[in-house]
XYZ file of N, CA and C in Angstrom:
696
model
N 0.843 -1.198 0.000
C 0.000 0.000 0.000
C 0.875 1.243 0.000
N 0.578 2.186 -0.858
C 1.362 3.405 -0.936
C 0.901 4.385 0.119
N 1.734 5.413 0.358
C 1.365 6.450 1.304
C 0.121 7.180 0.862
N -0.016 7.379 -0.457
C -1.189 8.068 -0.986
C -2.457 7.262 -0.729
N -2.367 5.911 -0.880
C -3.512 5.052 -0.608
C -3.971 5.198 0.832
N -2.998 5.233 1.747
C -3.311 5.362 3.164
C -3.984 6.693 3.440
N -3.473 7.767 2.829
C -4.051 9.092 3.020
C -5.471 9.152 2.481
N -5.697 8.572 1.273
C -7.017 8.593 0.665
C -8.036 7.898 1.553
N -7.680 6.731 2.106
C -8.617 5.983 2.933
C -8.897 6.707 4.248
N -7.893 7.426 4.737
C -8.060 8.133 5.995
C -9.066 9.267 5.861
N -9.211 9.801 4.636
C -10.121 10.930 4.425
C -11.522 10.475 4.015
N -11.725 9.159 3.794
C -13.024 8.644 3.397
C -13.714 7.986 4.590
N -15.042 7.975 4.561
C -15.746 7.292 5.642
C -15.567 5.788 5.470
N -15.602 5.041 6.570
C -15.426 3.588 6.485
C -16.511 2.935 5.630
N -16.181 1.819 5.024
C -17.139 1.019 4.270
C -17.978 0.240 5.276
N -19.296 0.409 5.222
C -20.200 -0.203 6.184
C -20.628 -1.586 5.681
N -20.443 -2.603 6.523
C -20.635 -3.993 6.105
C -21.655 -4.696 6.985
N -22.531 -5.470 6.334
C -23.478 -6.335 7.034
C -23.050 -7.784 6.795
N -22.806 -8.537 7.872
C -22.416 -9.937 7.777
C -23.654 -10.817 7.835
N -23.806 -11.719 6.873
C -24.977 -12.603 6.829
C -24.521 -14.046 6.686
N -24.713 -14.825 7.750
C -24.358 -16.241 7.736
C -25.082 -16.900 8.894
N -25.588 -18.113 8.674
C -26.332 -18.772 9.743
C -25.423 -19.430 10.777
N -24.107 -19.377 10.573
C -23.168 -19.947 11.526
C -22.456 -18.827 12.300
N -22.788 -18.652 13.579
C -22.196 -17.578 14.384
C -20.666 -17.624 14.404
N -20.090 -18.832 14.382
C -18.639 -18.947 14.429
C -17.994 -18.324 13.196
N -18.603 -18.533 12.040
C -18.074 -17.942 10.816
C -18.207 -16.423 10.847
N -19.335 -15.932 11.356
C -19.506 -14.485 11.464
C -18.445 -13.890 12.382
N -18.129 -14.593 13.450
C -17.090 -14.120 14.369
C -15.742 -14.050 13.672
N -15.448 -15.073 12.860
C -14.179 -15.081 12.136
C -14.078 -13.923 11.158
N -15.160 -13.674 10.425
C -15.161 -12.555 9.484
C -15.042 -11.225 10.222
N -15.706 -11.122 11.367
C -15.640 -9.882 12.136
C -14.211 -9.607 12.597
N -13.504 -10.647 13.010
C -12.120 -10.478 13.469
C -11.216 -10.018 12.327
N -11.402 -10.632 11.160
C -10.566 -10.284 10.002
C -10.845 -8.861 9.536
N -12.114 -8.546 9.363
C -12.480 -7.246 8.814
C -12.323 -6.123 9.829
N -12.484 -6.452 11.099
C -12.363 -5.442 12.142
C -10.955 -4.890 12.283
N -9.985 -5.609 11.725
C -8.591 -5.156 11.809
C -8.283 -4.073 10.778
N -9.226 -3.799 9.874
C -9.014 -2.808 8.814
C -9.670 -1.483 9.200
N -8.897 -0.405 9.153
C -9.402 0.905 9.567
C -10.548 1.415 8.693
N -10.566 0.998 7.428
C -11.577 1.543 6.518
C -12.813 0.657 6.392
N -12.941 -0.383 7.232
C -14.092 -1.274 7.208
C -14.810 -1.228 8.551
N -16.134 -1.164 8.514
C -16.925 -1.053 9.731
C -18.088 -2.054 9.682
N -18.095 -3.034 10.594
C -19.181 -4.002 10.670
C -20.348 -3.345 11.389
N -21.445 -3.112 10.675
C -22.581 -2.401 11.268
C -23.695 -3.331 11.724
N -23.623 -4.620 11.372
C -24.663 -5.543 11.793
C -24.390 -6.964 11.354
N -25.135 -7.912 11.945
C -25.033 -9.315 11.591
C -26.422 -9.913 11.469
N -26.578 -10.855 10.550
C -27.857 -11.537 10.360
C -27.607 -13.034 10.219
N -28.560 -13.831 10.715
C -28.406 -15.275 10.668
C -29.243 -15.954 9.612
N -30.065 -15.182 8.881
C -30.855 -15.746 7.788
C -31.219 -14.642 6.803
N -31.814 -15.054 5.682
C -32.118 -14.098 4.625
C -33.164 -13.068 4.991
N -34.164 -13.472 5.760
C -35.211 -12.532 6.160
C -34.616 -11.396 6.982
N -33.780 -11.765 7.943
C -33.128 -10.763 8.780
C -32.177 -9.902 7.952
N -31.531 -10.520 6.963
C -30.603 -9.783 6.104
C -31.316 -8.679 5.337
N -32.486 -8.995 4.788
C -33.248 -8.000 4.036
C -33.708 -6.878 4.967
N -34.201 -7.258 6.157
C -34.677 -6.266 7.122
C -33.553 -5.325 7.542
N -32.375 -5.885 7.871
C -31.256 -5.045 8.304
C -30.701 -4.214 7.152
N -30.773 -4.733 5.945
C -30.316 -3.958 4.787
C -31.178 -2.713 4.616
N -32.475 -2.872 4.829
C -33.383 -1.736 4.722
C -33.135 -0.716 5.832
N -32.892 -1.198 7.044
C -32.777 -0.306 8.190
C -31.391 0.324 8.338
N -30.342 -0.458 8.008
C -28.976 0.015 8.217
C -28.331 0.599 6.961
N -28.829 0.202 5.790
C -28.258 0.628 4.511
C -26.730 0.489 4.482
N -26.242 -0.725 4.677
C -24.799 -0.939 4.590
C -24.313 -0.738 3.159
N -23.031 -0.515 2.988
C -22.479 -0.390 1.636
C -22.386 -1.753 0.967
N -21.983 -2.755 1.760
C -21.777 -4.108 1.231
C -22.382 -5.128 2.185
N -23.108 -6.090 1.614
C -23.615 -7.228 2.388
C -22.803 -8.457 2.004
N -22.155 -9.088 2.989
C -21.485 -10.363 2.754
C -22.540 -11.438 2.982
N -22.976 -12.084 1.926
C -24.170 -12.937 1.961
C -23.843 -14.415 1.784
N -24.249 -15.208 2.761
C -24.172 -16.657 2.629
C -25.286 -17.119 1.692
N -25.179 -18.333 1.147
C -26.187 -18.837 0.226
C -27.252 -19.671 0.942
N -26.820 -20.699 1.643
C -27.765 -21.633 2.248
C -28.045 -21.229 3.688
N -29.259 -20.743 3.920
C -29.657 -20.291 5.250
C -31.131 -20.621 5.478
N -31.563 -20.673 6.742
C -32.971 -20.940 7.029
C -33.857 -19.748 6.689
N -35.160 -20.022 6.563
C -36.216 -19.040 6.297
C -36.145 -18.440 4.894
N -35.006 -17.869 4.518
C -34.818 -17.326 3.176
C -33.358 -17.496 2.788
N -33.109 -18.106 1.612
C -31.724 -18.327 1.203
C -31.095 -17.045 0.659
N -29.797 -17.117 0.400
C -29.067 -15.933 -0.034
C -29.486 -15.407 -1.393
N -29.910 -16.310 -2.293
C -30.359 -15.874 -3.617
C -31.623 -15.033 -3.495
N -32.599 -15.535 -2.732
C -33.850 -14.802 -2.549
C -33.623 -13.484 -1.819
N -32.733 -13.506 -0.827
C -32.439 -12.282 -0.085
C -31.766 -11.251 -0.987
N -30.848 -11.711 -1.827
C -30.180 -10.810 -2.764
C -31.193 -10.178 -3.713
N -32.081 -10.991 -4.244
C -33.099 -10.487 -5.171
C -33.988 -9.445 -4.480
N -34.350 -9.695 -3.228
C -35.202 -8.761 -2.487
C -34.497 -7.434 -2.269
N -33.210 -7.484 -1.957
C -32.435 -6.265 -1.733
C -32.300 -5.460 -3.019
N -31.999 -6.153 -4.118
C -31.838 -5.486 -5.407
C -33.168 -4.920 -5.897
N -34.237 -5.704 -5.761
C -35.559 -5.253 -6.218
C -36.044 -4.036 -5.429
N -35.598 -3.918 -4.183
C -35.993 -2.777 -3.354
C -35.211 -1.517 -3.713
N -34.275 -1.654 -4.648
C -33.456 -0.533 -5.112
C -32.721 0.160 -3.957
N -32.249 -0.651 -3.033
C -31.464 -0.100 -1.929
C -30.059 0.212 -2.423
N -29.406 1.235 -1.875
C -28.033 1.558 -2.258
C -27.048 0.607 -1.583
N -27.293 -0.664 -1.802
C -26.541 -1.730 -1.132
C -26.056 -2.719 -2.179
N -24.811 -3.158 -2.061
C -24.268 -4.146 -2.990
C -24.019 -5.450 -2.244
N -24.269 -6.565 -2.935
C -24.190 -7.877 -2.310
C -22.998 -8.668 -2.849
N -22.203 -9.184 -1.927
C -21.068 -10.034 -2.265
C -21.350 -11.412 -1.677
N -21.489 -12.403 -2.552
C -21.837 -13.753 -2.127
C -20.601 -14.500 -1.625
N -20.750 -15.163 -0.494
C -19.710 -16.046 0.032
C -20.233 -17.472 -0.025
N -19.513 -18.352 -0.700
C -20.030 -19.697 -0.920
C -18.886 -20.684 -1.043
N -19.229 -21.926 -1.319
C -18.253 -22.971 -1.618
C -18.513 -23.428 -3.044
N -17.478 -23.884 -3.732
C -17.626 -24.190 -5.148
C -18.526 -25.390 -5.426
N -18.898 -26.152 -4.375
C -19.848 -27.234 -4.624
C -21.271 -26.696 -4.712
N -21.429 -25.367 -4.606
C -22.748 -24.745 -4.715
C -22.796 -23.803 -5.911
N -22.077 -24.151 -6.964
C -22.004 -23.271 -8.127
C -23.370 -22.891 -8.692
N -24.318 -23.852 -8.657
C -25.621 -23.559 -9.248
C -26.327 -22.416 -8.518
N -26.094 -22.310 -7.216
C -26.682 -21.206 -6.466
C -26.017 -19.882 -6.835
N -24.738 -19.941 -7.122
C -24.005 -18.733 -7.474
C -24.558 -18.121 -8.754
N -24.847 -18.944 -9.756
C -25.423 -18.439 -11.003
C -26.738 -17.718 -10.706
N -27.564 -18.331 -9.866
C -28.833 -17.712 -9.505
C -28.638 -16.396 -8.788
N -27.645 -16.342 -7.908
C -27.379 -15.118 -7.160
C -26.896 -13.999 -8.067
N -26.053 -14.328 -9.016
C -25.546 -13.316 -9.947
C -26.687 -12.772 -10.808
N -27.558 -13.657 -11.248
C -28.700 -13.208 -12.042
C -29.664 -12.387 -11.192
N -29.659 -12.636 -9.873
C -30.529 -11.877 -8.981
C -29.987 -10.477 -8.720
N -28.729 -10.244 -9.084
C -28.168 -8.908 -8.932
C -26.982 -8.785 -8.013
N -26.425 -9.921 -7.569
C -25.233 -9.861 -6.719
C -24.070 -9.272 -7.507
N -23.178 -8.612 -6.795
C -22.035 -7.974 -7.455
C -20.855 -8.914 -7.636
N -20.990 -10.146 -7.144
C -19.922 -11.105 -7.327
C -19.945 -12.175 -6.257
N -18.924 -13.036 -6.278
C -18.863 -14.068 -5.251
C -17.431 -14.476 -4.978
N -17.243 -14.983 -3.753
C -15.964 -15.514 -3.313
C -16.205 -16.828 -2.592
N -15.181 -17.665 -2.542
C -15.258 -18.870 -1.725
C -15.074 -18.476 -0.259
N -15.694 -19.238 0.629
C -15.615 -18.905 2.049
C -14.201 -19.033 2.607
N -13.378 -19.847 1.961
C -12.010 -20.012 2.447
C -11.030 -19.070 1.752
N -11.541 -17.985 1.188
C -10.692 -17.012 0.509
C -9.693 -16.414 1.491
N -8.447 -16.152 1.079
C -7.481 -15.509 1.967
C -8.011 -14.168 2.464
N -7.661 -13.824 3.685
C -8.189 -12.607 4.306
C -7.927 -11.368 3.462
N -6.730 -11.268 2.897
C -6.401 -10.071 2.124
C -7.248 -9.966 0.851
N -7.603 -11.131 0.268
C -8.452 -11.123 -0.924
C -9.882 -10.713 -0.581
N -10.349 -11.138 0.592
C -11.689 -10.752 1.025
C -11.775 -9.249 1.230
N -10.764 -8.694 1.891
C -10.735 -7.248 2.142
C -10.708 -6.481 0.825
N -9.870 -6.928 -0.103
C -9.771 -6.269 -1.403
C -11.097 -6.347 -2.148
N -11.753 -7.505 -2.077
C -13.038 -7.689 -2.768
C -14.096 -6.746 -2.214
N -14.130 -6.576 -0.915
C -15.108 -5.682 -0.299
C -14.879 -4.252 -0.776
N -13.636 -3.825 -0.804
C -13.330 -2.469 -1.275
C -13.710 -2.310 -2.746
N -13.479 -3.350 -3.536
C -13.805 -3.297 -4.960
C -15.308 -3.179 -5.179
N -16.072 -3.999 -4.463
C -17.530 -3.966 -4.586
C -18.084 -2.630 -4.103
N -17.546 -2.126 -2.992
C -18.007 -0.842 -2.459
C -17.759 0.289 -3.446
N -16.729 0.126 -4.282
C -16.402 1.145 -5.280
C -17.263 1.024 -6.535
N -18.157 0.047 -6.548
C -19.074 -0.089 -7.676
C -18.655 -1.089 -8.730
N -17.618 -1.875 -8.456
C -17.142 -2.849 -9.429
C -17.562 -4.261 -9.032
N -17.326 -5.209 -9.932
C -17.615 -6.615 -9.665
C -16.334 -7.336 -9.267
N -16.465 -8.429 -8.523
C -15.281 -9.155 -8.078
C -15.206 -10.579 -8.609
N -16.182 -10.995 -9.389
C -16.125 -12.333 -9.974
C -15.164 -12.314 -11.147
N -14.156 -13.164 -11.094
C -13.235 -13.251 -12.223
C -14.023 -13.707 -13.446
N -13.940 -12.977 -14.567
C -14.729 -13.340 -15.754
C -14.562 -14.783 -16.187
N -13.340 -15.315 -16.093
C -13.137 -16.700 -16.528
C -13.882 -17.685 -15.628
N -13.947 -17.371 -14.335
C -14.692 -18.229 -13.411
C -16.175 -18.171 -13.739
N -16.674 -16.963 -14.008
C -18.080 -16.807 -14.347
C -18.403 -17.545 -15.640
N -17.522 -17.446 -16.619
C -17.753 -18.139 -17.887
C -17.839 -19.646 -17.656
N -16.955 -20.191 -16.813
C -16.978 -21.620 -16.524
C -18.282 -22.018 -15.846
N -18.748 -21.165 -14.934
C -20.013 -21.428 -14.258
C -21.174 -21.446 -15.240
N -21.212 -20.452 -16.123
C -22.304 -20.368 -17.084
C -22.255 -21.528 -18.074
N -21.047 -21.940 -18.462
C -20.925 -23.098 -19.341
C -21.463 -24.353 -18.657
N -21.130 -24.494 -17.376
C -21.511 -25.700 -16.647
C -23.006 -25.745 -16.378
N -23.593 -24.576 -16.099
C -25.007 -24.544 -15.736
C -25.849 -23.847 -16.795
N -25.507 -24.118 -18.042
C -26.208 -23.462 -19.150
C -27.704 -23.772 -19.137
N -28.064 -24.944 -18.613
C -29.483 -25.298 -18.610
C -30.301 -24.385 -17.699
N -29.627 -23.670 -16.791
C -30.341 -22.764 -15.887
C -30.655 -21.434 -16.559
N -30.053 -21.201 -17.733
C -30.285 -19.953 -18.449
C -31.485 -20.080 -19.376
N -32.157 -18.982 -19.657
C -33.303 -19.045 -20.570
C -32.858 -19.381 -21.983
N -33.783 -19.899 -22.755
C -33.511 -20.223 -24.149
C -33.261 -18.931 -24.914
N -32.061 -18.761 -25.517
C -31.767 -17.524 -26.253
C -32.804 -17.229 -27.330
N -33.390 -18.278 -27.926
C -34.370 -18.070 -28.993
C -35.645 -17.415 -28.468
N -35.858 -17.571 -27.136
C -37.072 -17.000 -26.549
C -36.803 -15.652 -25.891
N -35.557 -15.191 -25.975
C -35.174 -13.936 -25.324
C -35.101 -12.810 -26.340
N -35.844 -11.718 -26.169
C -35.793 -10.603 -27.116
C -34.375 -10.077 -27.274
N -33.943 -9.863 -28.518
C -32.592 -9.386 -28.758
C -32.505 -7.900 -29.021
N -33.628 -7.188 -28.867
C -33.644 -5.769 -29.188
C -32.645 -4.970 -28.370
N -32.458 -5.353 -27.110
C -31.567 -4.585 -26.246
C -30.137 -4.602 -26.786
N -29.718 -5.724 -27.361
C -28.372 -5.822 -27.927
C -28.244 -4.952 -29.169
N -29.344 -4.744 -29.877
C -29.309 -3.958 -31.106
C -29.021 -2.473 -30.872
N -29.053 -2.039 -29.615
C -28.718 -0.648 -29.310
C -27.209 -0.417 -29.348
N -26.437 -1.489 -29.391
C -24.978 -1.374 -29.383
C -24.433 -1.189 -30.795
N -23.322 -0.474 -30.881
C -22.622 -0.381 -32.158
C -21.908 -1.701 -32.422
N -21.426 -1.871 -33.641
C -20.718 -3.111 -33.979
C -19.501 -3.305 -33.085
N -18.755 -2.228 -32.851
C -17.577 -2.325 -31.993
C -17.949 -2.655 -30.555
N -19.028 -2.077 -30.070
C -19.464 -2.351 -28.696
C -19.881 -3.813 -28.543
N -20.516 -4.357 -29.574
C -20.883 -5.778 -29.544
C -19.634 -6.649 -29.514
N -18.627 -6.272 -30.299
C -17.370 -7.016 -30.297
C -16.744 -7.010 -28.910
N -16.772 -5.844 -28.265
C -16.190 -5.731 -26.928
C -16.979 -6.583 -25.934
N -18.306 -6.550 -26.026
C -19.138 -7.353 -25.128
C -18.844 -8.836 -25.289
N -18.664 -9.281 -26.517
C -18.335 -10.689 -26.760
C -17.023 -11.060 -26.068
N -16.027 -10.180 -26.179
C -14.733 -10.458 -25.562
C -14.833 -10.443 -24.035
N -15.633 -9.534 -23.506
C -15.855 -9.506 -22.056
C -16.485 -10.816 -21.604
N -17.478 -11.285 -22.350
C -18.170 -12.529 -22.011
C -17.258 -13.744 -22.130
N -16.230 -13.634 -22.937
C -15.276 -14.744 -23.074
C -14.219 -14.732 -21.981
N -14.291 -13.732 -21.104
C -13.408 -13.693 -19.949
C -12.142 -12.896 -20.123
N -12.066 -12.061 -21.157
C -10.855 -11.277 -21.386
C -10.870 -9.995 -20.556
N -9.703 -9.598 -20.091
C -9.545 -8.333 -19.382
C -9.502 -7.206 -20.401
N -9.555 -5.960 -19.923
C -9.479 -4.818 -20.842
C -8.193 -4.846 -21.653
N -7.084 -5.187 -20.995
C -5.798 -5.226 -21.692
C -5.795 -6.295 -22.778
N -6.382 -7.457 -22.465
C -6.431 -8.541 -23.451
C -7.354 -8.182 -24.611
N -8.463 -7.514 -24.314
C -9.375 -7.090 -25.388
C -8.686 -6.071 -26.283
N -7.918 -5.170 -25.671
C -7.198 -4.158 -26.445
C -6.248 -4.814 -27.441
N -5.549 -5.850 -26.994
C -4.626 -6.556 -27.900
C -5.402 -7.301 -28.979
N -6.516 -7.903 -28.592
C -7.317 -8.686 -29.534
C -7.887 -7.805 -30.642
N -8.319 -6.586 -30.290
C -8.968 -5.699 -31.257
C -8.029 -4.626 -31.806
N -6.772 -4.657 -31.359
C -5.766 -3.691 -31.830
C -6.181 -2.248 -31.561
N -6.647 -2.003 -30.334
C -6.994 -0.651 -29.901
C -6.350 -0.411 -28.545
N -6.450 0.802 -28.039
C -5.863 1.101 -26.733
C -6.757 0.583 -25.615
N -6.145 0.376 -24.458
C -6.904 -0.085 -23.298
C -7.915 0.977 -22.863
N -7.551 2.241 -23.027
C -8.474 3.325 -22.691
C -9.717 3.272 -23.562
N -9.518 2.974 -24.843
C -10.645 2.848 -25.768
C -11.561 1.708 -25.351
N -10.964 0.587 -24.961
C -11.766 -0.558 -24.513
C -12.576 -0.179 -23.276
N -11.936 0.490 -22.340
C -12.631 0.909 -21.110
C -13.823 1.800 -21.443
N -13.637 2.693 -22.426
C -14.731 3.572 -22.852
C -15.874 2.758 -23.450
N -15.540 1.785 -24.307
C -16.577 0.940 -24.919
C -17.331 0.137 -23.860
N -16.604 -0.400 -22.897
C -17.250 -1.171 -21.830
C -18.227 -0.279 -21.067
N -17.820 0.947 -20.800
C -18.695 1.891 -20.116
C -19.958 2.166 -20.909
N -19.804 2.318 -22.230
C -20.968 2.556 -23.083
C -21.906 1.351 -23.085
N -21.331 0.150 -23.112
C -22.134 -1.075 -23.098
C -22.967 -1.146 -21.813
N -22.322 -0.903 -20.683
C -23.024 -0.973 -19.400
C -24.139 0.071 -19.327
N -23.848 1.270 -19.832
C -24.841 2.347 -19.786
C -26.032 2.045 -20.695
N -25.754 1.650 -21.926
C -26.831 1.385 -22.887
C -27.717 0.217 -22.464
N -27.095 -0.810 -21.870
C -27.850 -1.999 -21.487
C -28.361 -1.923 -20.055
N -28.076 -0.798 -19.392
C -28.523 -0.567 -18.017
C -28.051 -1.681 -17.084
N -26.759 -1.967 -17.162
C -26.141 -3.006 -16.342
C -25.248 -2.367 -15.285
N -25.130 -3.042 -14.159
C -24.332 -2.490 -13.061
C -22.840 -2.733 -13.237
N -22.463 -3.878 -13.840
C -21.048 -4.216 -13.914
C -20.806 -5.280 -14.981
N -19.550 -5.703 -15.109
C -19.165 -6.688 -16.120
C -19.834 -8.032 -15.888
N -20.078 -8.365 -14.632
C -20.714 -9.642 -14.329
C -22.071 -9.729 -15.001
N -22.885 -8.695 -14.831
C -24.202 -8.700 -15.456
C -24.087 -8.651 -16.973
N -23.037 -8.033 -17.486
C -22.823 -7.997 -18.933
C -22.573 -9.399 -19.478
N -21.784 -10.186 -18.751
C -21.514 -11.559 -19.183
C -22.801 -12.382 -19.162
N -23.572 -12.256 -18.088
C -24.829 -12.998 -17.989
C -25.753 -12.637 -19.149
N -25.877 -11.332 -19.453
C -26.754 -10.895 -20.542
C -26.275 -11.430 -21.883
N -24.972 -11.457 -22.088
C -24.428 -11.962 -23.348
C -24.829 -13.420 -23.555
N -24.870 -14.192 -22.484
C -25.302 -15.587 -22.571
C -26.813 -15.674 -22.761
N -27.545 -14.857 -22.004
C -29.000 -14.938 -22.047
C -29.551 -14.577 -23.432
N -28.901 -13.642 -24.111
C -29.367 -13.209 -25.417
C -28.813 -14.055 -26.554
N -27.934 -14.993 -26.224
C -27.372 -15.852 -27.254
C -26.203 -15.238 -28.002
N -25.739 -14.056 -27.546
C -24.592 -13.424 -28.186
C -23.360 -14.304 -28.052
N -23.258 -14.966 -26.913
C -22.194 -15.950 -26.675
C -22.860 -17.243 -26.253
N -22.443 -18.356 -26.829
C -23.045 -19.649 -26.512
C -22.187 -20.398 -25.511
N -22.815 -21.132 -24.569
C -22.061 -21.954 -23.630
C -21.138 -22.905 -24.367
N -19.886 -22.977 -23.904
C -18.916 -23.872 -24.522
C -18.235 -23.311 -25.725
N -18.676 -22.118 -26.189
C -18.079 -21.545 -27.388
C -16.701 -20.985 -27.079
């Protein structure tokens, strides 16, 4: 961390976090890890999805760390409820890779990304800061693998209206395809022989035109509309 990074964080308000997991021991572990960071503030804890939605409404945390399998309401349903309520809250799913099918559902419900529960502490902290800044934390290649594996959970592209994609220019469609294939901005720039800044601009236009929050939702939409086929 540079001196400038430290100064910037010192002048910003802490990132407010809601911990959601039905296992108190895991919540305690996350609290210990995150509590050691000056720019992170645990504002509440919930043991199920119903409580998570209620506390999200009342506390308006910046980031909700959301478990998937919980009593009363699971993490997918809770995420959908939070997103549908248009709360200024972003959801980061914590799961295990044997629950990949739930992760796809959570991402489609509006989650900003997901991590494995055994993620290194420094990666968890970085992910929270990234999500709080409005970005996604799911590695595109991981998301692509998930969508390929659980393609049957996606709607039939033939039954999905393609008009929304038609608002994009030819170049923007090319960029969206590369994003859906898991390429970074730098890799897309090399693939299309343009600057990385140009790619970043195109990605921004794609998100704005399609009314998407981040690259994760862009990848999901590319699959749902048939722009990119599973396994392609």
